[in-house]
PDB file of C-alpha atoms in Angstrom:
ATOM      1  CA  MET A 951      55.247 213.496-106.776  1.00 66.00           C
ATOM      2  CA  ALA A 952      56.854 211.110-104.310  1.00 73.00           C
ATOM      3  CA  ILE A 953      57.449 207.580-105.539  1.00 73.00           C
ATOM      4  CA  THR A 954      56.280 204.903-103.121  1.00 82.00           C
ATOM      5  CA  GLN A 955      57.877 201.489-103.253  1.00 83.00           C
ATOM      6  CA  THR A 956      55.601 198.602-104.113  1.00 84.00           C
ATOM      7  CA  GLY A 957      55.991 194.849-104.183  1.00 88.00           C
ATOM      8  CA  PRO A 958      57.652 192.654-101.568  1.00 90.00           C
ATOM      9  CA  LEU A 959      59.999 194.670 -99.355  1.00 88.00           C
ATOM     10  CA  THR A 960      62.594 193.139 -97.065  1.00 90.00           C
ATOM     11  CA  ARG A 961      61.309 192.896 -93.510  1.00 92.00           C
ATOM     12  CA  ASP A 962      64.555 191.703 -91.909  1.00 93.00           C
ATOM     13  CA  THR A 963      67.812 192.108 -93.834  1.00 92.00           C
ATOM     14  CA  SER A 964      69.623 189.815 -91.366  1.00 93.00           C
ATOM     15  CA  THR A 965      67.754 186.835 -92.879  1.00 94.00           C
ATOM     16  CA  ILE A 966      69.114 187.323 -96.421  1.00 93.00           C
ATOM     17  CA  ALA A 967      71.305 184.334 -97.304  1.00 95.00           C
ATOM     18  CA  LEU A 968      74.446 184.810 -99.382  1.00 95.00           C
ATOM     19  CA  GLY A 969      77.406 182.470 -99.638  1.00 95.00           C
ATOM     20  CA  LEU A 970      78.096 178.804 -98.949  1.00 96.00           C
ATOM     21  CA  ALA A 971      77.688 176.531 -95.948  1.00 97.00           C
ATOM     22  CA  ARG A 972      80.590 174.846 -94.199  1.00 97.00           C
ATOM     23  CA  ILE A 973      80.271 171.045 -94.378  1.00 98.00           C
ATOM     24  CA  LEU A 974      81.474 168.916 -91.481  1.00 97.00           C
ATOM     25  CA  VAL A 975      81.645 165.114 -91.592  1.00 97.00           C
ATOM     26  CA  GLY A 976      82.269 162.796 -88.657  1.00 95.00           C
ATOM     27  CA  ASN A 977      81.475 159.402 -87.197  1.00 95.00           C
ATOM     28  CA  ALA A 978      77.750 158.775 -86.802  1.00 95.00           C
ATOM     29  CA  SER A 979      77.689 156.483 -83.770  1.00 92.00           C
ATOM     30  CA  ASP A 980      80.144 158.564 -81.725  1.00 92.00           C
ATOM     31  CA  ASN A 981      77.712 161.497 -81.777  1.00 91.00           C
ATOM     32  CA  ALA A 982      74.399 159.650 -82.033  1.00 94.00           C
ATOM     33  CA  ASP A 983      72.856 160.983 -78.833  1.00 93.00           C
ATOM     34  CA  ASN A 984      73.524 164.667 -79.548  1.00 95.00           C
ATOM     35  CA  ASP A 985      70.999 166.721 -81.542  1.00 96.00           C
ATOM     36  CA  THR A 986      73.064 169.919 -81.579  1.00 96.00           C
ATOM     37  CA  GLN A 987      76.170 170.910 -83.529  1.00 97.00           C
ATOM     38  CA  VAL A 988      79.100 168.903 -82.140  1.00 97.00           C
ATOM     39  CA  LEU A 989      81.635 168.251 -84.906  1.00 96.00           C
ATOM     40  CA  ASP A 990      84.884 170.236 -84.968  1.00 95.00           C
ATOM     41  CA  ARG A 991      84.519 173.195 -87.313  1.00 95.00           C
ATOM     42  CA  THR A 992      88.131 172.925 -88.469  1.00 94.00           C
ATOM     43  CA  ASN A 993      89.294 169.315 -88.280  1.00 92.00           C
ATOM     44  CA  ASP A 994      85.992 167.788 -89.493  1.00 94.00           C
ATOM     45  CA  SER A 995      85.485 170.280 -92.331  1.00 96.00           C
ATOM     46  CA  LEU A 996      85.599 169.314 -96.014  1.00 96.00           C
ATOM     47  CA  GLY A 997      87.375 172.624 -96.587  1.00 96.00           C
ATOM     48  CA  SER A 998      86.664 175.023 -99.421  1.00 96.00           C
ATOM     49  CA  LEU A 999      83.615 174.339-101.583  1.00 96.00           C
ATOM     50  CA  SER A1000      82.267 175.663-104.871  1.00 96.00           C
ATOM     51  CA  SER A1001      78.596 174.963-104.089  1.00 96.00           C
ATOM     52  CA  THR A1002      76.254 173.725-101.372  1.00 97.00           C
ATOM     53  CA  SER A1003      72.590 172.828-101.851  1.00 97.00           C
ATOM     54  CA  PHE A1004      70.082 171.417 -99.334  1.00 97.00           C
ATOM     55  CA  SER A1005      66.891 169.651-100.423  1.00 97.00           C
ATOM     56  CA  SER A1006      63.949 168.206 -98.483  1.00 97.00           C
ATOM     57  CA  SER A1007      61.531 166.329-100.721  1.00 96.00           C
ATOM     58  CA  VAL A1008      58.049 165.008 -99.957  1.00 97.00           C
ATOM     59  CA  GLU A1009      55.920 162.751-102.178  1.00 97.00           C
ATOM     60  CA  TYR A1010      52.142 162.890-101.745  1.00 98.00           C
ATOM     61  CA  TRP A1011      49.145 160.684-102.502  1.00 98.00           C
ATOM     62  CA  ARG A1012      46.130 162.664-103.620  1.00 98.00           C
ATOM     63  CA  HIS A1013      42.426 161.763-103.422  1.00 98.00           C
ATOM     64  CA  GLU A1014      39.717 163.154-105.665  1.00 97.00           C
ATOM     65  CA  SER A1015      35.946 162.876-105.589  1.00 98.00           C
ATOM     66  CA  GLY A1016      32.831 164.261-107.278  1.00 97.00           C
ATOM     67  CA  PHE A1017      32.207 165.104-110.894  1.00 96.00           C
ATOM     68  CA  PRO A1018      34.092 166.861-112.197  1.00 96.00           C
ATOM     69  CA  MET A1019      36.618 165.356-109.819  1.00 97.00           C
ATOM     70  CA  LEU A1020      38.301 167.746-107.406  1.00 97.00           C
ATOM     71  CA  GLU A1021      40.999 167.086-104.855  1.00 97.00           C
ATOM     72  CA  ASP A1022      39.794 166.808-101.271  1.00 97.00           C
ATOM     73  CA  LEU A1023      42.694 165.096 -99.528  1.00 98.00           C
ATOM     74  CA  VAL A1024      46.474 164.945 -99.706  1.00 98.00           C
ATOM     75  CA  VAL A1025      48.530 162.469 -97.661  1.00 98.00           C
ATOM     76  CA  PRO A1026      52.336 162.440 -97.449  1.00 97.00           C
ATOM     77  CA  LEU A1027      53.788 159.089 -98.539  1.00 98.00           C
ATOM     78  CA  ARG A1028      57.529 159.563 -98.066  1.00 97.00           C
ATOM     79  CA  GLU A1029      60.048 162.206 -97.112  1.00 97.00           C
ATOM     80  CA  SER A1030      63.742 162.507 -97.849  1.00 97.00           C
ATOM     81  CA  ALA A1031      66.492 164.996 -97.109  1.00 98.00           C
ATOM     82  CA  SER A1032      69.773 165.453 -98.926  1.00 98.00           C
ATOM     83  CA  LEU A1033      72.653 167.875 -99.247  1.00 98.00           C
ATOM     84  CA  GLU A1034      74.816 168.269-102.315  1.00 97.00           C
ATOM     85  CA  CYS A1035      78.154 170.041-102.396  1.00 97.00           C
ATOM     86  CA  GLU A1036      81.248 170.287-104.558  1.00 96.00           C
ATOM     87  CA  ILE A1037      84.569 170.054-102.762  1.00 96.00           C
ATOM     88  CA  GLU A1038      87.650 171.893-103.991  1.00 96.00           C
ATOM     89  CA  GLU A1039      90.250 170.344-101.701  1.00 95.00           C
ATOM     90  CA  ILE A1040      91.163 167.079-103.433  1.00 95.00           C
ATOM     91  CA  SER A1041      92.653 165.251-100.456  1.00 94.00           C
ATOM     92  CA  ALA A1042      92.735 161.514 -99.814  1.00 94.00           C
ATOM     93  CA  GLN A1043      90.342 162.035 -96.904  1.00 94.00           C
ATOM     94  CA  ASN A1044      87.818 163.997 -98.983  1.00 94.00           C
ATOM     95  CA  LEU A1045      87.912 161.505-101.849  1.00 94.00           C
ATOM     96  CA  ALA A1046      87.383 158.664 -99.377  1.00 93.00           C
ATOM     97  CA  ILE A1047      84.291 160.456 -98.071  1.00 95.00           C
ATOM     98  CA  ALA A1048      83.107 160.926-101.661  1.00 94.00           C
ATOM     99  CA  ARG A1049      83.546 157.169-102.097  1.00 93.00           C
ATOM    100  CA  GLY A1050      81.253 156.487 -99.141  1.00 94.00           C
ATOM    101  CA  ILE A1051      84.008 155.692 -96.639  1.00 93.00           C
ATOM    102  CA  ASP A1052      83.918 156.975 -93.067  1.00 92.00           C
ATOM    103  CA  ALA A1053      87.202 158.890 -93.099  1.00 90.00           C
ATOM    104  CA  SER A1054      86.645 160.752 -89.830  1.00 82.00           C
ATOM    105  CA  SER A1055      89.482 161.746 -87.520  1.00 64.00           C
ATOM    106  CA  GLY A1056      91.760 158.863 -86.602  1.00 66.00           C
ATOM    107  CA  SER A1057      91.357 157.048 -89.924  1.00 73.00           C
ATOM    108  CA  GLU A1058      94.209 156.120 -92.263  1.00 86.00           C
ATOM    109  CA  PHE A1059      93.383 158.957 -94.647  1.00 88.00           C
ATOM    110  CA  GLY A1060      95.115 162.341 -94.611  1.00 84.00           C
ATOM    111  CA  SER A1061      95.644 165.180 -97.060  1.00 88.00           C
ATOM    112  CA  HIS A1062      98.197 163.270 -99.144  1.00 91.00           C
ATOM    113  CA  SER A1063      98.216 159.814 -97.578  1.00 90.00           C
ATOM    114  CA  GLY A1064      95.962 156.801 -97.877  1.00 89.00           C
ATOM    115  CA  GLU A1065      94.711 154.380-100.497  1.00 91.00           C
ATOM    116  CA  ILE A1066      91.238 154.062-102.050  1.00 90.00           C
ATOM    117  CA  SER A1067      90.519 150.690-103.639  1.00 91.00           C
ATOM    118  CA  LEU A1068      88.517 150.611-106.879  1.00 91.00           C
ATOM    119  CA  GLY A1069      86.248 147.783-107.972  1.00 91.00           C
ATOM    120  CA  THR A1070      85.330 146.969-104.378  1.00 88.00           C
ATOM    121  CA  ILE A1071      82.248 149.136-103.871  1.00 87.00           C
ATOM    122  CA  GLU A1072      80.232 148.320-100.766  1.00 90.00           C
ATOM    123  CA  GLN A1073      77.345 149.823 -98.839  1.00 94.00           C
ATOM    124  CA  PRO A1074      78.335 153.394 -97.948  1.00 95.00           C
ATOM    125  CA  ASP A1075      79.306 153.922 -94.324  1.00 95.00           C
ATOM    126  CA  TYR A1076      76.980 155.881 -92.078  1.00 96.00           C
ATOM    127  CA  VAL A1077      78.398 159.294 -91.214  1.00 97.00           C
ATOM    128  CA  ARG A1078      77.223 162.388 -89.384  1.00 97.00           C
ATOM    129  CA  MET A1079      76.926 165.448 -91.616  1.00 98.00           C
ATOM    130  CA  GLU A1080      76.590 168.999 -90.299  1.00 98.00           C
ATOM    131  CA  ALA A1081      76.159 171.983 -92.607  1.00 98.00           C
ATOM    132  CA  ILE A1082      76.789 175.342 -90.949  1.00 98.00           C
ATOM    133  CA  TYR A1083      75.613 178.418 -92.821  1.00 97.00           C
ATOM    134  CA  THR A1084      76.643 181.773 -91.343  1.00 97.00           C
ATOM    135  CA  TYR A1085      74.533 184.752 -92.411  1.00 96.00           C
ATOM    136  CA  PRO A1086      76.339 187.822 -93.800  1.00 96.00           C
ATOM    137  CA  ASP A1087      75.820 189.696 -90.510  1.00 94.00           C
ATOM    138  CA  LYS A1088      78.082 187.044 -88.893  1.00 94.00           C
ATOM    139  CA  GLU A1089      75.785 187.086 -85.849  1.00 95.00           C
ATOM    140  CA  ASN A1090      73.381 184.327 -86.874  1.00 96.00           C
ATOM    141  CA  GLU A1091      73.722 180.876 -88.354  1.00 97.00           C
ATOM    142  CA  MET A1092      71.646 177.987 -89.628  1.00 97.00           C
ATOM    143  CA  VAL A1093      72.816 174.451 -88.870  1.00 98.00           C
ATOM    144  CA  ILE A1094      71.531 171.412 -90.792  1.00 98.00           C
ATOM    145  CA  ILE A1095      72.282 168.085 -89.100  1.00 98.00           C
ATOM    146  CA  PHE A1096      72.016 164.626 -90.642  1.00 98.00           C
ATOM    147  CA  PRO A1097      72.822 162.316 -87.697  1.00 98.00           C
ATOM    148  CA  ARG A1098      72.984 159.201 -89.880  1.00 97.00           C
ATOM    149  CA  ALA A1099      73.748 159.912 -93.521  1.00 98.00           C
ATOM    150  CA  GLN A1100      75.173 157.998 -96.461  1.00 97.00           C
ATOM    151  CA  VAL A1101      77.048 159.303 -99.489  1.00 96.00           C
ATOM    152  CA  THR A1102      75.215 158.166-102.624  1.00 95.00           C
ATOM    153  CA  SER A1103      76.993 160.067-105.400  1.00 90.00           C
ATOM    154  CA  SER A1104      79.411 158.675-107.946  1.00 89.00           C
ATOM    155  CA  MET A1105      82.905 160.074-107.498  1.00 85.00           C
ATOM    156  CA  ASP A1106      83.682 162.349-110.453  1.00 88.00           C
ATOM    157  CA  LEU A1107      87.079 164.064-110.625  1.00 89.00           C
ATOM    158  CA  SER A1108      87.615 166.241-113.696  1.00 89.00           C
ATOM    159  CA  LEU A1109      91.018 167.869-114.038  1.00 90.00           C
ATOM    160  CA  ALA A1110      91.331 170.954-116.229  1.00 89.00           C
ATOM    161  CA  ALA A1111      94.286 172.941-117.555  1.00 90.00           C
ATOM    162  CA  GLU A1112      93.198 176.357-116.284  1.00 90.00           C
ATOM    163  CA  ASP A1113      90.660 175.766-113.527  1.00 92.00           C
ATOM    164  CA  ASN A1114      90.676 173.913-110.244  1.00 93.00           C
ATOM    165  CA  ALA A1115      88.998 170.544-109.979  1.00 93.00           C
ATOM    166  CA  THR A1116      85.882 169.932-107.901  1.00 94.00           C
ATOM    167  CA  VAL A1117      84.254 166.700-106.744  1.00 95.00           C
ATOM    168  CA  PRO A1118      80.472 166.508-106.220  1.00 95.00           C
ATOM    169  CA  ILE A1119      79.183 164.749-103.103  1.00 96.00           C
ATOM    170  CA  THR A1120      75.588 163.938-102.166  1.00 97.00           C
ATOM    171  CA  PHE A1121      74.722 163.187 -98.546  1.00 98.00           C
ATOM    172  CA  GLU A1122      71.363 161.473 -98.021  1.00 98.00           C
ATOM    173  CA  SER A1123      69.909 161.422 -94.528  1.00 98.00           C
ATOM    174  CA  LYS A1124      68.730 158.031 -93.249  1.00 98.00           C
ATOM    175  CA  ILE A1125      66.441 157.194 -90.344  1.00 96.00           C
ATOM    176  CA  ALA A1126      68.121 157.774 -86.981  1.00 96.00           C
ATOM    177  CA  THR A1127      65.518 156.705 -84.428  1.00 95.00           C
ATOM    178  CA  ASN A1128      66.363 154.528 -81.434  1.00 94.00           C
ATOM    179  CA  ASP A1129      65.509 151.385 -83.419  1.00 92.00           C
ATOM    180  CA  VAL A1130      68.616 151.620 -85.612  1.00 92.00           C
ATOM    181  CA  TRP A1131      71.235 152.287 -82.938  1.00 90.00           C
ATOM    182  CA  SER A1132      72.783 149.569 -80.828  1.00 80.00           C
ATOM    183  CA  GLY A1133      72.453 151.647 -77.650  1.00 74.00           C
ATOM    184  CA  GLU A1134      69.771 153.768 -76.035  1.00 79.00           C
ATOM    185  CA  VAL A1135      69.530 156.748 -78.378  1.00 89.00           C
ATOM    186  CA  THR A1136      66.263 158.664 -78.312  1.00 92.00           C
ATOM    187  CA  ALA A1137      67.482 162.117 -79.368  1.00 94.00           C
ATOM    188  CA  TRP A1138      66.174 161.650 -82.899  1.00 96.00           C
ATOM    189  CA  ASP A1139      62.903 159.805 -82.308  1.00 95.00           C
ATOM    190  CA  ALA A1140      60.854 162.963 -82.973  1.00 96.00           C
ATOM    191  CA  LYS A1141      63.080 164.060 -85.884  1.00 97.00           C
ATOM    192  CA  PRO A1142      64.261 160.836 -87.540  1.00 96.00           C
ATOM    193  CA  LEU A1143      66.036 162.433 -90.526  1.00 97.00           C
ATOM    194  CA  GLY A1144      67.740 165.212 -88.595  1.00 97.00           C
ATOM    195  CA  ASN A1145      66.993 168.851 -87.885  1.00 98.00           C
ATOM    196  CA  ILE A1146      67.631 172.473 -88.841  1.00 98.00           C
ATOM    197  CA  ILE A1147      68.716 174.751 -86.011  1.00 97.00           C
ATOM    198  CA  PHE A1148      68.696 178.554 -86.127  1.00 97.00           C
ATOM    199  CA  GLN A1149      71.008 180.064 -83.543  1.00 96.00           C
ATOM    200  CA  SER A1150      73.339 182.899 -82.663  1.00 95.00           C
ATOM    201  CA  THR A1151      77.039 182.586 -83.508  1.00 92.00           C
ATOM    202  CA  ALA A1152      77.932 183.779 -80.003  1.00 73.00           C
TER     203      ALA A1152
END
């Protein structure tokens, strides 16, 4: 008797996600009017990572009526988007980013040069964050763009005797409509927290 498969079967194996995204960080205002992937995939990269996790959260208000009461309406109250990652390359530039400093190209921070002051915490700088995930077939990719993000995590560097250190970073997307930019930027008016683009790697 032939055995027939049951349950959910894969319809398109090219959509199976495995592995980590590449995280790019750059200046927010320099790239404000571009809603596609623009940061340099090498120079703007955080380097090797141990984890990447994207989250888009929505809080709802719910209305009930009747007896017994049953829900008849749900209204979204607020939406947020964030990306968490753990960096493995403990450079001055990466730690500055983890501190909420815009350490994009041209800054005073390098791999082993720069100074981060402690006890002087300020509002985190606005940065552009791009997460590029390449599917295992290497022909397709998913790009998450936060055009105006802030780092909101506490910098935590744990050094171990027999394992490499990692530093967690949380990027939170902030509103990027024309109202918040000093110039005429309308690219994000219809997608104020950013976008997710599915495209070919070619």
